Amino acid sequence: MDRGKRPDRSLTALNSKMYMDLKDIIREHSLSFLPAKSLFKFNAVCRDWKLQISSPFFAHNQSLFCRSTSGFFIHSLDGSPSLIPIDPSFCGVPDPLLKFLPEPVDIRSSSNGLLCCQGRAEDKAYYICNPVTQQWKKLPKSNVNHGPDPAIVLIFEPSLLNFVAEYKIICAFRSTDFGDAVEFDIYSSKGNSWEVAGEIHFGARATRMPNPKSGVHVNGVVYWMTISGSILAFDLTKERSQLLQNHDSRGILGEFSGKLCKMNVFGNSISLSILDNVHSNTMQMGSQTKMWAGKQQVVLDSNIVGNVAGDYSVLHVDSNMLVVRSQGKAFWYDFKSRATKCIPGEFHNSRCFPYVNSLVSL
């Protein structure tokens, strides 16, 4: 009779437990990286998955981990909002026309799954909304006039410790008290109120007023292109402004690897430059330090784009992708793979709002 060692029951139980734990790990730690449209499909997998996805804690984690641009909101020819996903199978919202809001709106800015919209009624009210969950909030009216086309920038950075979304809105507006000057109105969701910053940027002639459709936020600083091509910067922490020299008004601003970047088009070539030194104008004479550092040249695949040399306009740029428009079509360039793809849909306007398919709760 074989009196060798019997199979270790504790080892068998451990292997079974490891298998069960692996399934739980996949459910609890992988789903958070998926966009909302995919998660809604997984609601039908089983009851446990549905409970997991519908919990507030899961929505919070998903807003932290799912941060990649998955589509773009634009305004159609009739003025109504619409969503153009990069990949329709992974990005979508129940009502891309935003009819769940109490009135027709214009999108002014976007940030990590939230949209800042402005109503078309006489009071021009601002709304913050998540088009996935259709949650929305009407903001209190500011005490200052932002103008007919406000230079609005929405800032929402998901935080591990904040289960309630905290966001700010910055509006650069023409001063009514100091002539050719720009002031900055700041809304904070913490206090649910607007407050005009103490900083006033003087010398803002008509050509140096911020372009309403150009604002971006990078590491606590908001930047706007001006009509003349220079860049107006406002530091949120220090509440200080600065005018950065830029000799090309045709570019677009964005964030690349945590720094401000600009894209310029020259014929068939698209160049990416990174803000390297904002203090270059105070350097010693003869210094080789430059404000902008050249990063790379982008050449789109002519087999995808076609013969449209010199007919590009840059719509969006971030660390992962570049989006350009040509003859009503949009093309996506992946910085990592250097692949060029066509985005389905028609881009008739030069302004689009990057969108993250997030479950963030308001």
mmCIF file of C-alpha atoms in Angstrom:
data_model
loop_
_atom_site.group_PDB
_atom_site.id
_atom_site.type_symbol
_atom_site.label_atom_id
_atom_site.label_comp_id
_atom_site.label_asym_id
_atom_site.label_seq_id
_atom_site.Cartn_x
_atom_site.Cartn_y
_atom_site.Cartn_z
ATOM 1 C CA MET A 1 0.000 0.000 0.000
ATOM 2 C CA ASP A 2 1.328 3.399 -0.998
ATOM 3 C CA ARG A 3 1.858 5.361 2.170
ATOM 4 C CA GLY A 4 3.296 8.409 0.368
ATOM 5 C CA LYS A 5 2.162 11.869 1.209
ATOM 6 C CA ARG A 6 -1.444 12.600 0.519
ATOM 7 C CA PRO A 7 -2.270 15.733 -1.485
ATOM 8 C CA ASP A 8 -2.108 18.758 0.738
ATOM 9 C CA ARG A 9 -5.692 19.880 1.125
ATOM 10 C CA SER A 10 -4.556 23.292 2.343
ATOM 11 C CA LEU A 11 -2.560 23.755 -0.885
ATOM 12 C CA THR A 12 -5.571 22.784 -2.980
ATOM 13 C CA ALA A 13 -7.740 25.213 -1.057
ATOM 14 C CA LEU A 14 -5.093 27.903 -1.456
ATOM 15 C CA ASN A 15 -4.972 27.405 -5.227
ATOM 16 C CA SER A 16 -8.753 27.626 -5.377
ATOM 17 C CA LYS A 17 -8.707 30.789 -3.276
ATOM 18 C CA MET A 18 -6.033 32.306 -5.509
ATOM 19 C CA TYR A 19 -8.217 31.578 -8.536
ATOM 20 C CA MET A 20 -11.214 33.192 -6.902
ATOM 21 C CA ASP A 21 -9.120 36.164 -5.802
ATOM 22 C CA LEU A 22 -7.846 36.586 -9.357
ATOM 23 C CA LYS A 23 -11.400 36.894 -10.656
ATOM 24 C CA ASP A 24 -12.151 39.492 -8.012
ATOM 25 C CA ILE A 25 -8.967 41.385 -8.854
ATOM 26 C CA ILE A 26 -9.902 41.511 -12.532
ATOM 27 C CA ARG A 27 -13.380 42.749 -11.675
ATOM 28 C CA GLU A 28 -12.326 45.312 -9.114
ATOM 29 C CA HIS A 29 -9.119 46.646 -10.673
ATOM 30 C CA SER A 30 -9.453 46.287 -14.444
ATOM 31 C CA LEU A 31 -12.949 47.623 -15.030
ATOM 32 C CA SER A 32 -12.009 51.062 -13.685
ATOM 33 C CA PHE A 33 -9.777 51.681 -16.692
ATOM 34 C CA LEU A 34 -12.608 51.221 -19.201
ATOM 35 C CA PRO A 35 -14.727 54.036 -20.694
ATOM 36 C CA ALA A 36 -18.332 54.421 -19.589
ATOM 37 C CA LYS A 37 -19.893 52.968 -22.743
ATOM 38 C CA SER A 38 -18.048 49.672 -22.272
ATOM 39 C CA LEU A 39 -19.033 49.561 -18.613
ATOM 40 C CA PHE A 40 -22.710 49.954 -19.432
ATOM 41 C CA LYS A 41 -22.427 46.855 -21.624
ATOM 42 C CA PHE A 42 -20.835 44.908 -18.767
ATOM 43 C CA ASN A 43 -23.801 45.692 -16.518
ATOM 44 C CA ALA A 44 -25.535 42.724 -18.137
ATOM 45 C CA VAL A 45 -22.731 40.232 -17.384
ATOM 46 C CA CYS A 46 -23.928 39.370 -13.876
ATOM 47 C CA ARG A 47 -25.452 40.887 -10.765
ATOM 48 C CA ASP A 48 -22.076 41.310 -9.025
ATOM 49 C CA TRP A 49 -20.658 43.269 -11.941
ATOM 50 C CA LYS A 50 -23.730 45.498 -12.082
ATOM 51 C CA LEU A 51 -23.492 46.249 -8.372
ATOM 52 C CA GLN A 52 -19.784 46.948 -8.738
ATOM 53 C CA ILE A 53 -20.177 49.342 -11.664
ATOM 54 C CA SER A 54 -23.130 51.209 -10.140
ATOM 55 C CA SER A 55 -21.403 51.957 -6.820
ATOM 56 C CA PRO A 56 -20.233 55.555 -6.131
ATOM 57 C CA PHE A 57 -16.791 54.269 -5.117
ATOM 58 C CA PHE A 58 -16.357 52.597 -8.506
ATOM 59 C CA ALA A 59 -17.419 55.771 -10.334
ATOM 60 C CA HIS A 60 -14.809 57.685 -8.342
ATOM 61 C CA ASN A 61 -12.053 55.204 -9.245
ATOM 62 C CA GLN A 62 -13.068 55.156 -12.903
ATOM 63 C CA SER A 63 -12.770 58.952 -13.088
ATOM 64 C CA LEU A 64 -9.215 58.616 -11.720
ATOM 65 C CA PHE A 65 -7.999 55.897 -14.067
ATOM 66 C CA CYS A 66 -9.914 56.548 -17.296
ATOM 67 C CA ARG A 67 -8.286 59.825 -18.403
ATOM 68 C CA SER A 68 -7.590 59.373 -22.117
ATOM 69 C CA THR A 69 -9.439 61.451 -24.686
ATOM 70 C CA SER A 70 -12.084 59.201 -26.218
ATOM 71 C CA GLY A 71 -13.967 61.649 -28.419
ATOM 72 C CA PHE A 72 -14.792 65.274 -29.178
ATOM 73 C CA PHE A 73 -17.849 67.423 -28.670
ATOM 74 C CA ILE A 74 -18.454 69.867 -31.497
ATOM 75 C CA HIS A 75 -21.243 72.159 -32.648
ATOM 76 C CA SER A 76 -23.009 70.998 -35.791
ATOM 77 C CA LEU A 77 -23.907 73.310 -38.657
ATOM 78 C CA ASP A 78 -27.295 73.959 -37.037
ATOM 79 C CA GLY A 79 -25.570 74.976 -33.797
ATOM 80 C CA SER A 80 -26.550 71.916 -31.776
ATOM 81 C CA PRO A 81 -23.887 69.990 -29.821
ATOM 82 C CA SER A 82 -22.821 66.548 -30.996
ATOM 83 C CA LEU A 83 -20.269 63.933 -29.975
ATOM 84 C CA ILE A 84 -17.792 62.412 -32.414
ATOM 85 C CA PRO A 85 -16.036 59.441 -30.771
ATOM 86 C CA ILE A 86 -12.581 58.371 -31.862
ATOM 87 C CA ASP A 87 -13.825 54.791 -31.689
ATOM 88 C CA PRO A 88 -17.654 54.503 -31.607
ATOM 89 C CA SER A 89 -17.480 51.063 -29.987
ATOM 90 C CA PHE A 90 -15.775 52.457 -26.877
ATOM 91 C CA CYS A 91 -17.229 55.940 -26.421
ATOM 92 C CA GLY A 92 -20.797 57.178 -26.291
ATOM 93 C CA VAL A 93 -23.357 59.121 -24.254
ATOM 94 C CA PRO A 94 -27.149 58.710 -23.991
ATOM 95 C CA ASP A 95 -27.939 62.213 -25.271
ATOM 96 C CA PRO A 96 -25.136 63.861 -27.289
ATOM 97 C CA LEU A 97 -27.442 66.811 -28.064
ATOM 98 C CA LEU A 98 -27.439 67.623 -24.318
ATOM 99 C CA LYS A 99 -31.241 67.986 -24.313
ATOM 100 C CA PHE A 100 -31.304 66.869 -20.674
ATOM 101 C CA LEU A 101 -30.209 70.437 -19.797
ATOM 102 C CA PRO A 102 -33.069 72.891 -19.137
ATOM 103 C CA GLU A 103 -32.322 75.016 -22.227
ATOM 104 C CA PRO A 104 -30.302 74.958 -25.472
ATOM 105 C CA VAL A 105 -26.625 75.580 -24.753
ATOM 106 C CA ASP A 106 -23.250 76.320 -26.292
ATOM 107 C CA ILE A 107 -20.280 74.315 -25.024
ATOM 108 C CA ARG A 108 -17.573 76.615 -23.724
ATOM 109 C CA SER A 109 -14.998 74.234 -22.237
ATOM 110 C CA SER A 110 -14.375 70.622 -21.175
ATOM 111 C CA SER A 111 -12.201 68.846 -18.651
ATOM 112 C CA ASN A 112 -11.851 65.143 -17.778
ATOM 113 C CA GLY A 113 -15.444 64.153 -18.487
ATOM 114 C CA LEU A 114 -17.197 67.382 -17.474
ATOM 115 C CA LEU A 115 -18.565 70.043 -19.808
ATOM 116 C CA CYS A 116 -19.018 73.746 -19.116
ATOM 117 C CA CYS A 117 -21.983 74.994 -21.138
ATOM 118 C CA GLN A 118 -23.656 78.373 -21.447
ATOM 119 C CA GLY A 119 -27.371 78.805 -22.000
ATOM 120 C CA ARG A 120 -28.671 80.791 -24.949
ATOM 121 C CA ALA A 121 -31.391 82.552 -22.968
ATOM 122 C CA GLU A 122 -31.024 86.190 -21.944
ATOM 123 C CA ASP A 123 -29.298 85.507 -18.604
ATOM 124 C CA LYS A 124 -26.543 83.393 -20.303
ATOM 125 C CA ALA A 125 -26.417 80.955 -17.376
ATOM 126 C CA TYR A 126 -23.514 78.516 -17.004
ATOM 127 C CA TYR A 127 -24.066 74.787 -16.506
ATOM 128 C CA ILE A 128 -21.652 72.045 -15.482
ATOM 129 C CA CYS A 129 -22.709 68.599 -16.624
ATOM 130 C CA ASN A 130 -21.600 65.026 -17.155
ATOM 131 C CA PRO A 131 -23.183 63.838 -20.431
ATOM 132 C CA VAL A 132 -22.808 60.164 -19.428
ATOM 133 C CA THR A 133 -24.770 60.338 -16.172
ATOM 134 C CA GLN A 134 -26.786 63.395 -17.307
ATOM 135 C CA GLN A 135 -26.119 65.040 -13.960
ATOM 136 C CA TRP A 136 -25.934 68.833 -14.171
ATOM 137 C CA LYS A 137 -25.635 71.912 -12.020
ATOM 138 C CA LYS A 138 -26.564 75.515 -12.765
ATOM 139 C CA LEU A 139 -23.946 77.961 -11.526
ATOM 140 C CA PRO A 140 -24.714 81.239 -9.754
ATOM 141 C CA LYS A 141 -24.516 84.363 -11.881
ATOM 142 C CA SER A 142 -21.257 86.300 -11.872
ATOM 143 C CA ASN A 143 -21.159 89.952 -10.857
ATOM 144 C CA VAL A 144 -19.138 90.916 -13.955
ATOM 145 C CA ASN A 145 -19.854 90.834 -17.668
ATOM 146 C CA HIS A 146 -17.925 88.048 -19.420
ATOM 147 C CA GLY A 147 -18.871 89.267 -22.891
ATOM 148 C CA PRO A 148 -20.795 87.576 -25.713
ATOM 149 C CA ASP A 149 -18.122 84.914 -26.305
ATOM 150 C CA PRO A 150 -16.400 84.343 -22.932
ATOM 151 C CA ALA A 151 -12.806 83.094 -22.698
ATOM 152 C CA ILE A 152 -13.746 80.244 -20.361
ATOM 153 C CA VAL A 153 -11.487 77.432 -19.122
ATOM 154 C CA LEU A 154 -12.919 74.591 -17.004
ATOM 155 C CA ILE A 155 -10.454 72.880 -14.672
ATOM 156 C CA PHE A 156 -11.298 69.497 -13.166
ATOM 157 C CA GLU A 157 -8.495 67.264 -11.897
ATOM 158 C CA PRO A 158 -9.809 64.022 -10.323
ATOM 159 C CA SER A 159 -8.298 63.464 -6.894
ATOM 160 C CA LEU A 160 -7.929 60.236 -4.945
ATOM 161 C CA LEU A 161 -9.076 61.903 -1.722
ATOM 162 C CA ASN A 162 -12.001 63.925 -3.097
ATOM 163 C CA PHE A 163 -15.111 61.811 -3.683
ATOM 164 C CA VAL A 164 -17.059 64.933 -4.618
ATOM 165 C CA ALA A 165 -15.877 66.539 -7.860
ATOM 166 C CA GLU A 166 -14.118 69.843 -7.193
ATOM 167 C CA TYR A 167 -13.587 72.122 -10.157
ATOM 168 C CA LYS A 168 -12.888 75.715 -11.122
ATOM 169 C CA ILE A 169 -13.803 77.959 -14.020
ATOM 170 C CA ILE A 170 -11.530 80.788 -15.121
ATOM 171 C CA CYS A 171 -12.788 83.569 -17.362
ATOM 172 C CA ALA A 172 -10.477 86.250 -18.781
ATOM 173 C CA PHE A 173 -12.614 89.310 -19.533
ATOM 174 C CA ARG A 174 -12.087 92.872 -20.709
ATOM 175 C CA SER A 175 -11.948 95.232 -17.747
ATOM 176 C CA THR A 176 -14.690 97.847 -17.587
ATOM 177 C CA ASP A 177 -12.733 99.998 -15.106
ATOM 178 C CA PHE A 178 -9.236 100.177 -16.582
ATOM 179 C CA GLY A 179 -9.596 100.540 -20.339
ATOM 180 C CA ASP A 180 -7.262 98.203 -22.252
ATOM 181 C CA ALA A 181 -6.854 95.680 -19.450
ATOM 182 C CA VAL A 182 -7.837 92.071 -18.755
ATOM 183 C CA GLU A 183 -9.202 90.788 -15.452
ATOM 184 C CA PHE A 184 -9.859 87.250 -14.289
ATOM 185 C CA ASP A 185 -13.101 85.936 -12.811
ATOM 186 C CA ILE A 186 -12.805 82.631 -10.929
ATOM 187 C CA TYR A 187 -15.578 80.235 -9.952
ATOM 188 C CA SER A 188 -14.870 77.563 -7.319
ATOM 189 C CA SER A 189 -17.208 74.639 -6.707
ATOM 190 C CA LYS A 190 -16.076 74.570 -3.068
ATOM 191 C CA GLY A 191 -17.718 77.878 -2.273
ATOM 192 C CA ASN A 192 -20.169 77.804 -5.202
ATOM 193 C CA SER A 193 -19.305 81.430 -5.950
ATOM 194 C CA TRP A 194 -17.448 83.723 -8.351
ATOM 195 C CA GLU A 195 -14.617 86.017 -7.293
ATOM 196 C CA VAL A 196 -12.604 88.461 -9.391
ATOM 197 C CA ALA A 197 -8.866 88.003 -8.856
ATOM 198 C CA GLY A 198 -6.791 90.938 -7.649
ATOM 199 C CA GLU A 199 -4.542 90.697 -10.696
ATOM 200 C CA ILE A 200 -5.124 93.066 -13.615
ATOM 201 C CA HIS A 201 -3.224 92.589 -16.855
ATOM 202 C CA PHE A 202 -2.605 96.031 -18.366
ATOM 203 C CA GLY A 203 -1.577 96.871 -21.908
ATOM 204 C CA ALA A 204 -4.099 94.455 -23.424
ATOM 205 C CA ARG A 205 -4.838 96.266 -26.659
ATOM 206 C CA ALA A 206 -7.459 94.824 -28.975
ATOM 207 C CA THR A 207 -4.872 92.562 -30.600
ATOM 208 C CA ARG A 208 -3.748 91.267 -27.204
ATOM 209 C CA MET A 209 -7.157 90.258 -25.916
ATOM 210 C CA PRO A 210 -7.441 86.501 -25.264
ATOM 211 C CA ASN A 211 -8.977 84.340 -27.963
ATOM 212 C CA PRO A 212 -12.112 82.844 -26.339
ATOM 213 C CA LYS A 213 -11.617 79.462 -27.991
ATOM 214 C CA SER A 214 -7.957 78.925 -27.168
ATOM 215 C CA GLY A 215 -7.686 78.459 -23.383
ATOM 216 C CA VAL A 216 -5.867 75.483 -21.830
ATOM 217 C CA HIS A 217 -4.827 74.577 -18.293
ATOM 218 C CA VAL A 218 -1.389 73.140 -17.535
ATOM 219 C CA ASN A 219 -0.061 72.566 -14.009
ATOM 220 C CA GLY A 220 -1.936 75.366 -12.271
ATOM 221 C CA VAL A 221 -1.512 77.920 -15.060
ATOM 222 C CA VAL A 222 -4.147 78.905 -17.629
ATOM 223 C CA TYR A 223 -2.994 80.016 -21.078
ATOM 224 C CA TRP A 224 -4.843 81.803 -23.889
ATOM 225 C CA MET A 225 -3.700 82.690 -27.377
ATOM 226 C CA THR A 226 -4.239 86.346 -28.237
ATOM 227 C CA ILE A 227 -5.288 87.750 -31.581
ATOM 228 C CA SER A 228 -1.754 89.060 -32.198
ATOM 229 C CA GLY A 229 -0.233 85.623 -31.566
ATOM 230 C CA SER A 230 1.226 86.192 -28.106
ATOM 231 C CA ILE A 231 0.146 84.022 -25.158
ATOM 232 C CA LEU A 232 -1.527 85.334 -22.006
ATOM 233 C CA ALA A 233 -0.712 83.245 -18.914
ATOM 234 C CA PHE A 234 -2.471 83.377 -15.537
ATOM 235 C CA ASP A 235 -1.066 81.522 -12.519
ATOM 236 C CA LEU A 236 -3.960 80.350 -10.338
ATOM 237 C CA THR A 237 -1.880 79.910 -7.187
ATOM 238 C CA LYS A 238 -0.006 83.221 -7.318
ATOM 239 C CA GLU A 239 -2.803 85.072 -9.137
ATOM 240 C CA ARG A 240 -0.234 86.644 -11.454
ATOM 241 C CA SER A 241 -0.403 87.129 -15.212
ATOM 242 C CA GLN A 242 2.304 87.236 -17.858
ATOM 243 C CA LEU A 243 2.462 87.783 -21.608
ATOM 244 C CA LEU A 244 4.596 85.197 -23.426
ATOM 245 C CA GLN A 245 6.013 86.030 -26.822
ATOM 246 C CA ASN A 246 4.922 83.854 -29.701
ATOM 247 C CA HIS A 247 5.401 84.836 -33.306
ATOM 248 C CA ASP A 248 2.739 82.691 -34.951
ATOM 249 C CA SER A 249 -0.957 83.220 -34.344
ATOM 250 C CA ARG A 250 -1.958 80.185 -36.415
ATOM 251 C CA GLY A 251 -0.993 77.602 -33.807
ATOM 252 C CA ILE A 252 -3.014 75.905 -31.097
ATOM 253 C CA LEU A 253 -2.111 75.330 -27.447
ATOM 254 C CA GLY A 254 -2.199 72.051 -25.548
ATOM 255 C CA GLU A 255 -0.500 69.973 -22.881
ATOM 256 C CA PHE A 256 2.317 67.597 -23.717
ATOM 257 C CA SER A 257 4.049 65.581 -20.976
ATOM 258 C CA GLY A 258 2.968 68.039 -18.299
ATOM 259 C CA LYS A 259 4.140 71.152 -20.168
ATOM 260 C CA LEU A 260 2.499 73.742 -22.361
ATOM 261 C CA CYS A 261 2.928 72.985 -26.035
ATOM 262 C CA LYS A 262 1.928 74.628 -29.294
ATOM 263 C CA MET A 263 1.365 73.169 -32.738
ATOM 264 C CA ASN A 264 2.117 75.139 -35.882
ATOM 265 C CA VAL A 265 1.390 74.219 -39.483
ATOM 266 C CA PHE A 266 3.811 75.107 -42.270
ATOM 267 C CA GLY A 267 2.722 73.698 -45.606
ATOM 268 C CA ASN A 268 2.707 69.916 -45.249
ATOM 269 C CA SER A 269 4.691 69.973 -42.001
ATOM 270 C CA ILE A 270 3.269 70.208 -38.484
ATOM 271 C CA SER A 271 5.709 71.178 -35.725
ATOM 272 C CA LEU A 272 5.388 70.584 -31.995
ATOM 273 C CA SER A 273 7.137 72.998 -29.611
ATOM 274 C CA ILE A 274 7.353 72.771 -25.805
ATOM 275 C CA LEU A 275 7.463 75.747 -23.426
ATOM 276 C CA ASP A 276 10.939 75.414 -21.938
ATOM 277 C CA ASN A 277 11.663 78.691 -20.169
ATOM 278 C CA VAL A 278 9.090 81.401 -19.471
ATOM 279 C CA HIS A 279 11.868 83.723 -18.200
ATOM 280 C CA SER A 280 13.927 83.778 -21.402
ATOM 281 C CA ASN A 281 13.220 87.491 -21.867
ATOM 282 C CA THR A 282 15.082 88.238 -18.604
ATOM 283 C CA MET A 283 18.212 86.223 -19.466
ATOM 284 C CA GLN A 284 21.583 87.900 -20.026
ATOM 285 C CA MET A 285 22.327 89.244 -23.465
ATOM 286 C CA GLY A 286 23.888 86.543 -25.630
ATOM 287 C CA SER A 287 22.287 83.697 -23.699
ATOM 288 C CA GLN A 288 21.386 80.691 -25.828
ATOM 289 C CA THR A 289 18.352 79.872 -23.684
ATOM 290 C CA LYS A 290 15.143 79.896 -25.679
ATOM 291 C CA MET A 291 11.544 80.098 -24.531
ATOM 292 C CA TRP A 292 10.373 77.281 -26.830
ATOM 293 C CA ALA A 293 12.140 73.987 -27.418
ATOM 294 C CA GLY A 294 11.474 72.083 -30.636
ATOM 295 C CA LYS A 295 10.183 68.601 -29.916
ATOM 296 C CA GLN A 296 9.373 66.951 -33.216
ATOM 297 C CA GLN A 297 7.950 67.283 -36.686
ATOM 298 C CA VAL A 298 4.755 65.445 -37.502
ATOM 299 C CA VAL A 299 4.125 64.099 -40.993
ATOM 300 C CA LEU A 300 0.722 62.553 -41.565
ATOM 301 C CA ASP A 301 0.314 59.435 -43.681
ATOM 302 C CA SER A 302 -0.606 60.680 -47.163
ATOM 303 C CA ASN A 303 -2.299 57.352 -47.896
ATOM 304 C CA ILE A 304 -4.825 58.165 -45.156
ATOM 305 C CA VAL A 305 -5.042 61.943 -45.445
ATOM 306 C CA GLY A 306 -4.779 62.264 -49.220
ATOM 307 C CA ASN A 307 -3.406 65.186 -51.178
ATOM 308 C CA VAL A 308 -4.284 68.050 -48.834
ATOM 309 C CA ALA A 309 -0.852 69.579 -48.296
ATOM 310 C CA GLY A 310 -1.064 72.953 -46.583
ATOM 311 C CA ASP A 311 -4.765 72.572 -45.862
ATOM 312 C CA TYR A 312 -4.470 71.392 -42.251
ATOM 313 C CA SER A 313 -5.871 73.116 -39.184
ATOM 314 C CA VAL A 314 -4.945 71.694 -35.792
ATOM 315 C CA LEU A 315 -7.944 70.947 -33.558
ATOM 316 C CA HIS A 316 -6.372 69.311 -30.513
ATOM 317 C CA VAL A 317 -3.062 68.109 -29.113
ATOM 318 C CA ASP A 318 -2.092 66.232 -25.951
ATOM 319 C CA SER A 319 0.606 63.761 -24.887
ATOM 320 C CA ASN A 320 -1.028 60.918 -26.795
ATOM 321 C CA MET A 321 -2.530 62.367 -29.929
ATOM 322 C CA LEU A 322 -2.773 65.139 -32.449
ATOM 323 C CA VAL A 323 -6.058 65.860 -34.243
ATOM 324 C CA VAL A 324 -6.165 67.900 -37.432
ATOM 325 C CA ARG A 325 -8.979 68.912 -39.758
ATOM 326 C CA SER A 326 -8.887 69.089 -43.529
ATOM 327 C CA GLN A 327 -11.778 69.602 -45.939
ATOM 328 C CA GLY A 328 -14.413 68.715 -43.326
ATOM 329 C CA LYS A 329 -12.671 65.535 -42.164
ATOM 330 C CA ALA A 330 -10.612 64.956 -39.047
ATOM 331 C CA PHE A 331 -7.494 62.814 -38.705
ATOM 332 C CA TRP A 332 -5.915 61.419 -35.578
ATOM 333 C CA TYR A 333 -2.121 61.017 -35.245
ATOM 334 C CA ASP A 334 -0.805 58.731 -32.476
ATOM 335 C CA PHE A 335 2.488 60.058 -31.087
ATOM 336 C CA LYS A 336 3.588 56.616 -29.853
ATOM 337 C CA SER A 337 2.832 54.467 -32.885
ATOM 338 C CA ARG A 338 3.078 57.358 -35.387
ATOM 339 C CA ALA A 339 -0.024 55.969 -37.056
ATOM 340 C CA THR A 340 -2.558 58.175 -38.818
ATOM 341 C CA LYS A 341 -6.258 57.328 -38.684
ATOM 342 C CA CYS A 342 -9.408 58.960 -39.962
ATOM 343 C CA ILE A 343 -12.011 59.883 -37.324
ATOM 344 C CA PRO A 344 -15.552 59.089 -38.527
ATOM 345 C CA GLY A 345 -17.814 62.117 -38.696
ATOM 346 C CA GLU A 346 -17.704 65.619 -40.129
ATOM 347 C CA PHE A 347 -15.784 68.475 -38.507
ATOM 348 C CA HIS A 348 -17.100 71.683 -40.048
ATOM 349 C CA ASN A 349 -15.954 73.978 -37.249
ATOM 350 C CA SER A 350 -12.440 74.717 -36.100
ATOM 351 C CA ARG A 351 -13.351 74.322 -32.418
ATOM 352 C CA CYS A 352 -13.745 70.967 -30.711
ATOM 353 C CA PHE A 353 -13.809 69.987 -27.055
ATOM 354 C CA PRO A 354 -11.857 66.880 -25.978
ATOM 355 C CA TYR A 355 -14.040 64.471 -24.057
ATOM 356 C CA VAL A 356 -13.269 61.673 -21.597
ATOM 357 C CA ASN A 357 -15.997 59.017 -21.256
ATOM 358 C CA SER A 358 -16.045 59.288 -17.444
ATOM 359 C CA LEU A 359 -18.547 58.353 -14.718
ATOM 360 C CA VAL A 360 -17.500 61.275 -12.500
ATOM 361 C CA SER A 361 -20.345 62.313 -10.226
ATOM 362 C CA LEU A 362 -21.380 65.909 -9.609
#
